[in-house]
Amino acid sequence: MRVLVTGGAGFIGSHVVEALRERGHEPLVFDVRADPGADVRDPTAVAGALAGVDAVCHQAAMVGLGDGVADAAEYVARNDLGTAVLVAAMARAGVRRLVLAGSMVVYGEGRYTCPRHGVVRPGPRTPADLDAGSFEPRCPLCGEDLAPGLVGEDAPTDPRNVYAATKLAQEYLAAAWARSTGGSAVSLRYHNVYGPRMPRDTPYAGVASFFRSALARGAAPRVFEDGRQRRDFVHVRDVAAANVAALEADPAPGALTAYNTGSGEPHTVGELAWALSAACAGPSPVVTGEYRLGDVRHITADSTRLRTDLNWRPRVSFAQGMREFAGAGTREG
């Protein structure tokens, strides 16, 4: 299968390219880092790249939380306009298979249970609560403490920052393309991806990269809030394998299917910092109590659907991945 991989020179995309080659496919890299003319927002460039292609694996995106709404136009241009140009060109070219790099950020907060009211959806945390060090969301009905759990793909979406809004819009565009053309679309809703070639020292790098960069400088990782916020850290090779599984599957035509893509092993951000500090033999993490508006408290995946439908399993454990990542290369910018 000839697969156009947008963003194929990037962190996740480069691993997808390797995984496709290992499975005997022919990946074609479309990325401005490899070719300045390969901009997914350019209809002419995209149309030319789609010639003879069987499927598209769409990894190109501007990632991270960004800076409030100041960079909203840039996010929309890169993520949503880029996706719109891509699916329009796919429709004209007759390419009917799409795998999209989705994100868990479309959910907002994760799944919470109140002892009195069952499953509830807390609203955004307020600056007043965060300033006071009250980081845990409370039941919107009674104010009681909530128990976090795993969020499934059928949970309501609630994007809480510009990046999240653009990732959800990408799914809507892919779904509209699938309905219009009879094509099949899969969105892999990535959780916190880490591993070799992860970008560093940019405003859009992940927390694992920030911690590792600090340790490389001999500095202590700075942990926001109280370090107890839960995430699902999934290794980039496992994410690449999920992309290949989705490309090789036979999803329903005319629709978009979403799959949570996580390790299934929730860990706190504090645990991540301590694991990397230990693996790097570096200074102990510092819990700062600082916060970023737009961050959610707990978001961890139920990846049962991906395991069941596509027979995918994560292979890299948290401990193994942290040891490897501590000594692996990252990318500038």
CSV table of C-alpha atoms in Angstrom, one decimal, residues 87-328:
chain,number,residue,atom,x,y,z
A,87,VAL,CA,-9.7,16.0,2.4
A,88,ALA,CA,-10.9,18.1,-0.5
A,89,ALA,CA,-7.9,16.9,-2.6
A,90,MET,CA,-8.5,13.3,-1.5
A,91,ALA,CA,-12.1,13.6,-2.7
A,92,ARG,CA,-10.9,14.8,-6.1
A,93,ALA,CA,-8.2,12.2,-6.3
A,94,GLY,CA,-10.4,9.2,-5.3
A,95,VAL,CA,-8.3,8.3,-2.2
A,96,ARG,CA,-10.7,6.7,0.2
A,97,ARG,CA,-8.7,5.8,3.3
A,98,LEU,CA,-7.7,8.2,6.0
A,99,VAL,CA,-6.1,7.8,9.4
A,100,LEU,CA,-6.0,11.0,11.4
A,101,ALA,CA,-3.8,11.9,14.3
A,102,GLY,CA,-6.5,12.8,16.9
A,103,SER,CA,-6.0,13.7,20.5
A,104,MET,CA,-7.5,13.1,23.9
A,105,VAL,CA,-7.8,16.8,24.4
A,106,VAL,CA,-11.1,16.7,22.7
A,107,TYR,CA,-12.7,15.4,25.9
A,108,GLY,CA,-11.7,18.2,28.2
A,109,GLU,CA,-11.6,16.7,31.6
A,110,GLY,CA,-11.7,12.9,32.0
A,111,ARG,CA,-14.4,10.7,33.5
A,112,TYR,CA,-15.4,11.4,37.1
A,113,THR,CA,-17.8,9.7,39.5
A,114,CYS,CA,-19.5,11.4,42.4
A,115,PRO,CA,-20.5,9.1,45.4
A,116,ARG,CA,-23.9,10.8,45.4
A,117,HIS,CA,-24.6,11.6,41.8
A,118,GLY,CA,-22.7,9.0,39.8
A,119,VAL,CA,-20.9,10.1,36.6
A,120,VAL,CA,-20.7,13.9,36.3
A,121,ARG,CA,-18.9,16.4,34.1
A,122,PRO,CA,-17.2,19.1,36.1
A,123,GLY,CA,-16.7,22.5,34.5
A,124,PRO,CA,-13.4,24.2,33.9
A,125,ARG,CA,-11.3,24.9,37.1
A,126,THR,CA,-11.4,28.6,38.1
A,127,PRO,CA,-8.3,30.7,38.6
A,128,ALA,CA,-9.4,31.4,42.2
A,129,ASP,CA,-9.4,27.7,43.0
A,130,LEU,CA,-6.1,27.1,41.3
A,131,ASP,CA,-4.5,30.0,43.0
A,132,ALA,CA,-5.6,28.5,46.3
A,133,GLY,CA,-4.1,25.2,45.5
A,134,SER,CA,-7.5,23.5,45.0
A,135,PHE,CA,-6.6,21.5,42.0
A,136,GLU,CA,-9.2,18.7,42.1
A,137,PRO,CA,-12.5,19.2,40.3
A,138,ARG,CA,-15.5,18.9,42.5
A,139,CYS,CA,-19.0,17.6,41.8
A,140,PRO,CA,-20.9,20.4,40.0
A,141,LEU,CA,-24.1,19.3,41.8
A,142,CYS,CA,-23.0,18.9,45.4
A,143,GLY,CA,-19.4,20.0,45.7
A,144,GLU,CA,-18.1,16.6,46.9
A,145,ASP,CA,-14.8,15.1,45.9
A,146,LEU,CA,-14.8,13.1,42.7
A,147,ALA,CA,-13.1,9.8,41.7
A,148,PRO,CA,-11.3,9.9,38.3
A,149,GLY,CA,-11.7,7.0,35.9
A,150,LEU,CA,-11.0,6.0,32.3
A,151,VAL,CA,-12.7,7.9,29.6
A,152,GLY,CA,-14.2,6.1,26.6
A,153,GLU,CA,-14.7,7.2,23.0
A,154,ASP,CA,-18.4,7.7,23.5
A,155,ALA,CA,-17.9,10.4,26.2
A,156,PRO,CA,-19.1,13.9,25.3
A,157,THR,CA,-16.4,16.1,23.8
A,158,ASP,CA,-15.6,19.4,25.6
A,159,PRO,CA,-12.5,21.0,24.1
A,160,ARG,CA,-11.1,23.6,26.6
A,161,ASN,CA,-8.4,25.4,24.6
A,162,VAL,CA,-7.7,26.5,21.0
A,163,TYR,CA,-5.6,23.4,20.2
A,164,ALA,CA,-8.3,21.1,21.5
A,165,ALA,CA,-10.9,22.9,19.4
A,166,THR,CA,-8.9,22.5,16.2
A,167,LYS,CA,-8.3,18.8,16.9
A,168,LEU,CA,-12.1,18.2,17.2
A,169,ALA,CA,-12.7,20.3,14.1
A,170,GLN,CA,-10.3,18.0,12.2
A,171,GLU,CA,-12.4,15.0,13.2
A,172,TYR,CA,-15.6,16.8,12.0
A,173,LEU,CA,-13.9,17.6,8.6
A,174,ALA,CA,-12.7,13.9,8.3
A,175,ALA,CA,-16.2,12.7,9.1
A,176,ALA,CA,-17.8,15.0,6.5
A,177,TRP,CA,-15.3,13.8,3.9
A,178,ALA,CA,-16.1,10.2,4.7
A,179,ARG,CA,-19.9,10.7,4.5
A,180,SER,CA,-19.5,12.6,1.2
A,181,THR,CA,-17.2,10.2,-0.5
A,182,GLY,CA,-18.0,6.8,1.1
A,183,GLY,CA,-14.4,6.8,2.4
A,184,SER,CA,-13.3,5.4,5.7
A,185,ALA,CA,-11.8,7.6,8.4
A,186,VAL,CA,-10.1,6.7,11.6
A,187,SER,CA,-9.1,9.1,14.3
A,188,LEU,CA,-6.5,7.8,16.8
A,189,ARG,CA,-7.0,10.0,19.9
A,190,TYR,CA,-3.5,10.0,21.2
A,191,HIS,CA,-2.8,10.4,24.8
A,192,ASN,CA,0.5,11.7,26.1
A,193,VAL,CA,3.0,10.4,23.5
A,194,TYR,CA,6.7,10.3,24.3
A,195,GLY,CA,9.9,8.7,23.0
A,196,PRO,CA,12.9,9.2,20.8
A,197,ARG,CA,12.9,12.3,18.5
A,198,MET,CA,10.4,14.1,20.7
A,199,PRO,CA,10.7,17.9,20.2
A,200,ARG,CA,12.3,19.9,23.0
A,201,ASP,CA,12.7,23.4,24.1
A,202,THR,CA,9.6,24.7,22.3
A,203,PRO,CA,6.3,26.1,23.7
A,204,TYR,CA,4.6,23.0,22.2
A,205,ALA,CA,6.7,20.2,23.5
A,206,GLY,CA,5.2,17.6,25.9
A,207,VAL,CA,5.8,17.5,29.6
A,208,ALA,CA,8.1,14.5,29.3
A,209,SER,CA,10.3,16.5,26.9
A,210,PHE,CA,10.4,19.5,29.3
A,211,PHE,CA,11.5,17.3,32.2
A,212,ARG,CA,14.2,15.6,30.1
A,213,SER,CA,15.5,18.9,28.9
A,214,ALA,CA,15.8,20.2,32.4
A,215,LEU,CA,17.7,17.1,33.5
A,216,ALA,CA,20.0,17.3,30.5
A,217,ARG,CA,20.9,20.8,31.8
A,218,GLY,CA,21.5,19.4,35.3
A,219,ALA,CA,18.3,21.1,36.6
A,220,ALA,CA,15.4,19.7,38.5
A,221,PRO,CA,12.2,19.0,36.6
A,222,ARG,CA,9.6,21.6,37.6
A,223,VAL,CA,6.2,19.9,38.3
A,224,PHE,CA,3.1,22.0,38.0
A,225,GLU,CA,0.2,21.8,40.5
A,226,ASP,CA,0.8,19.1,43.1
A,227,GLY,CA,2.1,16.5,40.6
A,228,ARG,CA,-0.9,14.2,41.2
A,229,GLN,CA,-2.6,15.0,37.9
A,230,ARG,CA,-3.2,11.7,36.0
A,231,ARG,CA,-2.2,11.0,32.4
A,232,ASP,CA,-1.7,8.1,30.1
A,233,PHE,CA,1.9,8.1,28.8
A,234,VAL,CA,2.1,6.0,25.6
A,235,HIS,CA,5.3,5.3,23.7
A,236,VAL,CA,5.7,6.6,20.2
A,237,ARG,CA,6.5,3.2,18.7
A,238,ASP,CA,3.2,1.9,20.1
A,239,VAL,CA,1.4,4.9,18.6
A,240,ALA,CA,3.1,4.2,15.2
A,241,ALA,CA,1.9,0.6,15.4
A,242,ALA,CA,-1.6,1.8,16.0
A,243,ASN,CA,-1.5,3.9,12.9
A,244,VAL,CA,-0.3,0.8,10.8
A,245,ALA,CA,-3.1,-1.3,12.4
A,246,ALA,CA,-5.7,1.3,11.5
A,247,LEU,CA,-4.4,1.6,7.9
A,248,GLU,CA,-4.5,-2.2,7.5
A,249,ALA,CA,-7.9,-2.6,9.0
A,250,ASP,CA,-11.2,-2.5,7.1
A,251,PRO,CA,-13.3,0.2,8.9
A,252,ALA,CA,-16.8,1.0,8.0
A,253,PRO,CA,-17.2,3.2,4.9
A,254,GLY,CA,-18.9,6.6,5.1
A,255,ALA,CA,-18.0,7.3,8.7
A,256,LEU,CA,-15.3,8.2,11.1
A,257,THR,CA,-14.3,5.8,13.9
A,258,ALA,CA,-12.5,7.2,16.9
A,259,TYR,CA,-10.1,5.1,19.0
A,260,ASN,CA,-8.4,6.1,22.2
A,261,THR,CA,-4.7,5.4,21.9
A,262,GLY,CA,-3.1,5.0,25.2
A,263,SER,CA,-1.0,2.6,27.2
A,264,GLY,CA,-3.8,1.7,29.6
A,265,GLU,CA,-1.5,2.4,32.6
A,266,PRO,CA,-2.4,5.8,34.2
A,267,HIS,CA,0.5,7.5,35.9
A,268,THR,CA,0.8,10.9,37.6
A,269,VAL,CA,2.9,13.7,36.2
A,270,GLY,CA,4.9,13.5,39.4
A,271,GLU,CA,5.6,9.8,38.8
A,272,LEU,CA,6.8,10.7,35.3
A,273,ALA,CA,9.2,13.3,36.7
A,274,TRP,CA,10.6,11.0,39.4
A,275,ALA,CA,11.0,8.2,36.9
A,276,LEU,CA,13.0,10.4,34.5
A,277,SER,CA,15.1,11.9,37.3
A,278,ALA,CA,16.0,8.4,38.5
A,279,ALA,CA,16.8,7.2,35.0
A,280,CYS,CA,19.0,10.2,34.4
A,281,ALA,CA,20.5,10.1,37.8
A,282,GLY,CA,19.5,13.7,38.1
A,283,PRO,CA,18.2,16.0,40.8
A,284,SER,CA,14.8,15.4,42.4
A,285,PRO,CA,11.8,17.0,40.9
A,286,VAL,CA,10.4,20.2,42.4
A,287,VAL,CA,6.7,20.5,42.8
A,288,THR,CA,5.9,24.2,42.2
A,289,GLY,CA,2.1,24.6,42.6
A,290,GLU,CA,2.1,26.6,39.4
A,291,TYR,CA,-0.6,25.9,36.8
A,292,ARG,CA,-1.6,26.7,33.3
A,293,LEU,CA,-5.2,27.8,32.5
A,294,GLY,CA,-6.7,25.4,30.0
A,295,ASP,CA,-4.9,22.3,31.5
A,296,VAL,CA,-7.2,19.6,32.7
A,297,ARG,CA,-6.7,17.7,35.9
A,298,HIS,CA,-7.1,14.0,35.0
A,299,ILE,CA,-7.5,12.5,31.6
A,300,THR,CA,-6.7,8.8,31.0
A,301,ALA,CA,-7.9,6.5,28.3
A,302,ASP,CA,-9.9,3.4,28.0
A,303,SER,CA,-8.3,1.9,24.9
A,304,THR,CA,-10.4,-1.3,24.9
A,305,ARG,CA,-12.0,-0.5,21.5
A,306,LEU,CA,-8.6,-0.2,19.8
A,307,ARG,CA,-7.4,-3.5,21.3
A,308,THR,CA,-10.6,-5.3,20.4
A,309,ASP,CA,-11.3,-3.9,16.9
A,310,LEU,CA,-7.7,-3.7,15.6
A,311,ASN,CA,-6.0,-6.3,17.8
A,312,TRP,CA,-3.5,-3.6,18.9
A,313,ARG,CA,-1.5,-3.9,22.1
A,314,PRO,CA,1.0,-1.5,23.6
A,315,ARG,CA,4.4,-3.2,23.8
A,316,VAL,CA,6.6,-0.7,25.7
A,317,SER,CA,6.0,-0.5,29.5
A,318,PHE,CA,6.2,2.8,31.4
A,319,ALA,CA,9.4,1.7,33.2
A,320,GLN,CA,11.1,0.5,30.0
A,321,GLY,CA,10.0,3.6,28.1
A,322,MET,CA,11.3,6.0,30.7
A,323,ARG,CA,14.7,4.3,30.8
A,324,GLU,CA,14.9,4.5,27.0
A,325,PHE,CA,13.7,8.1,26.8
A,326,ALA,CA,16.2,9.2,29.4
A,327,GLY,CA,19.0,8.3,27.0
A,328,ALA,CA,17.3,8.9,23.7
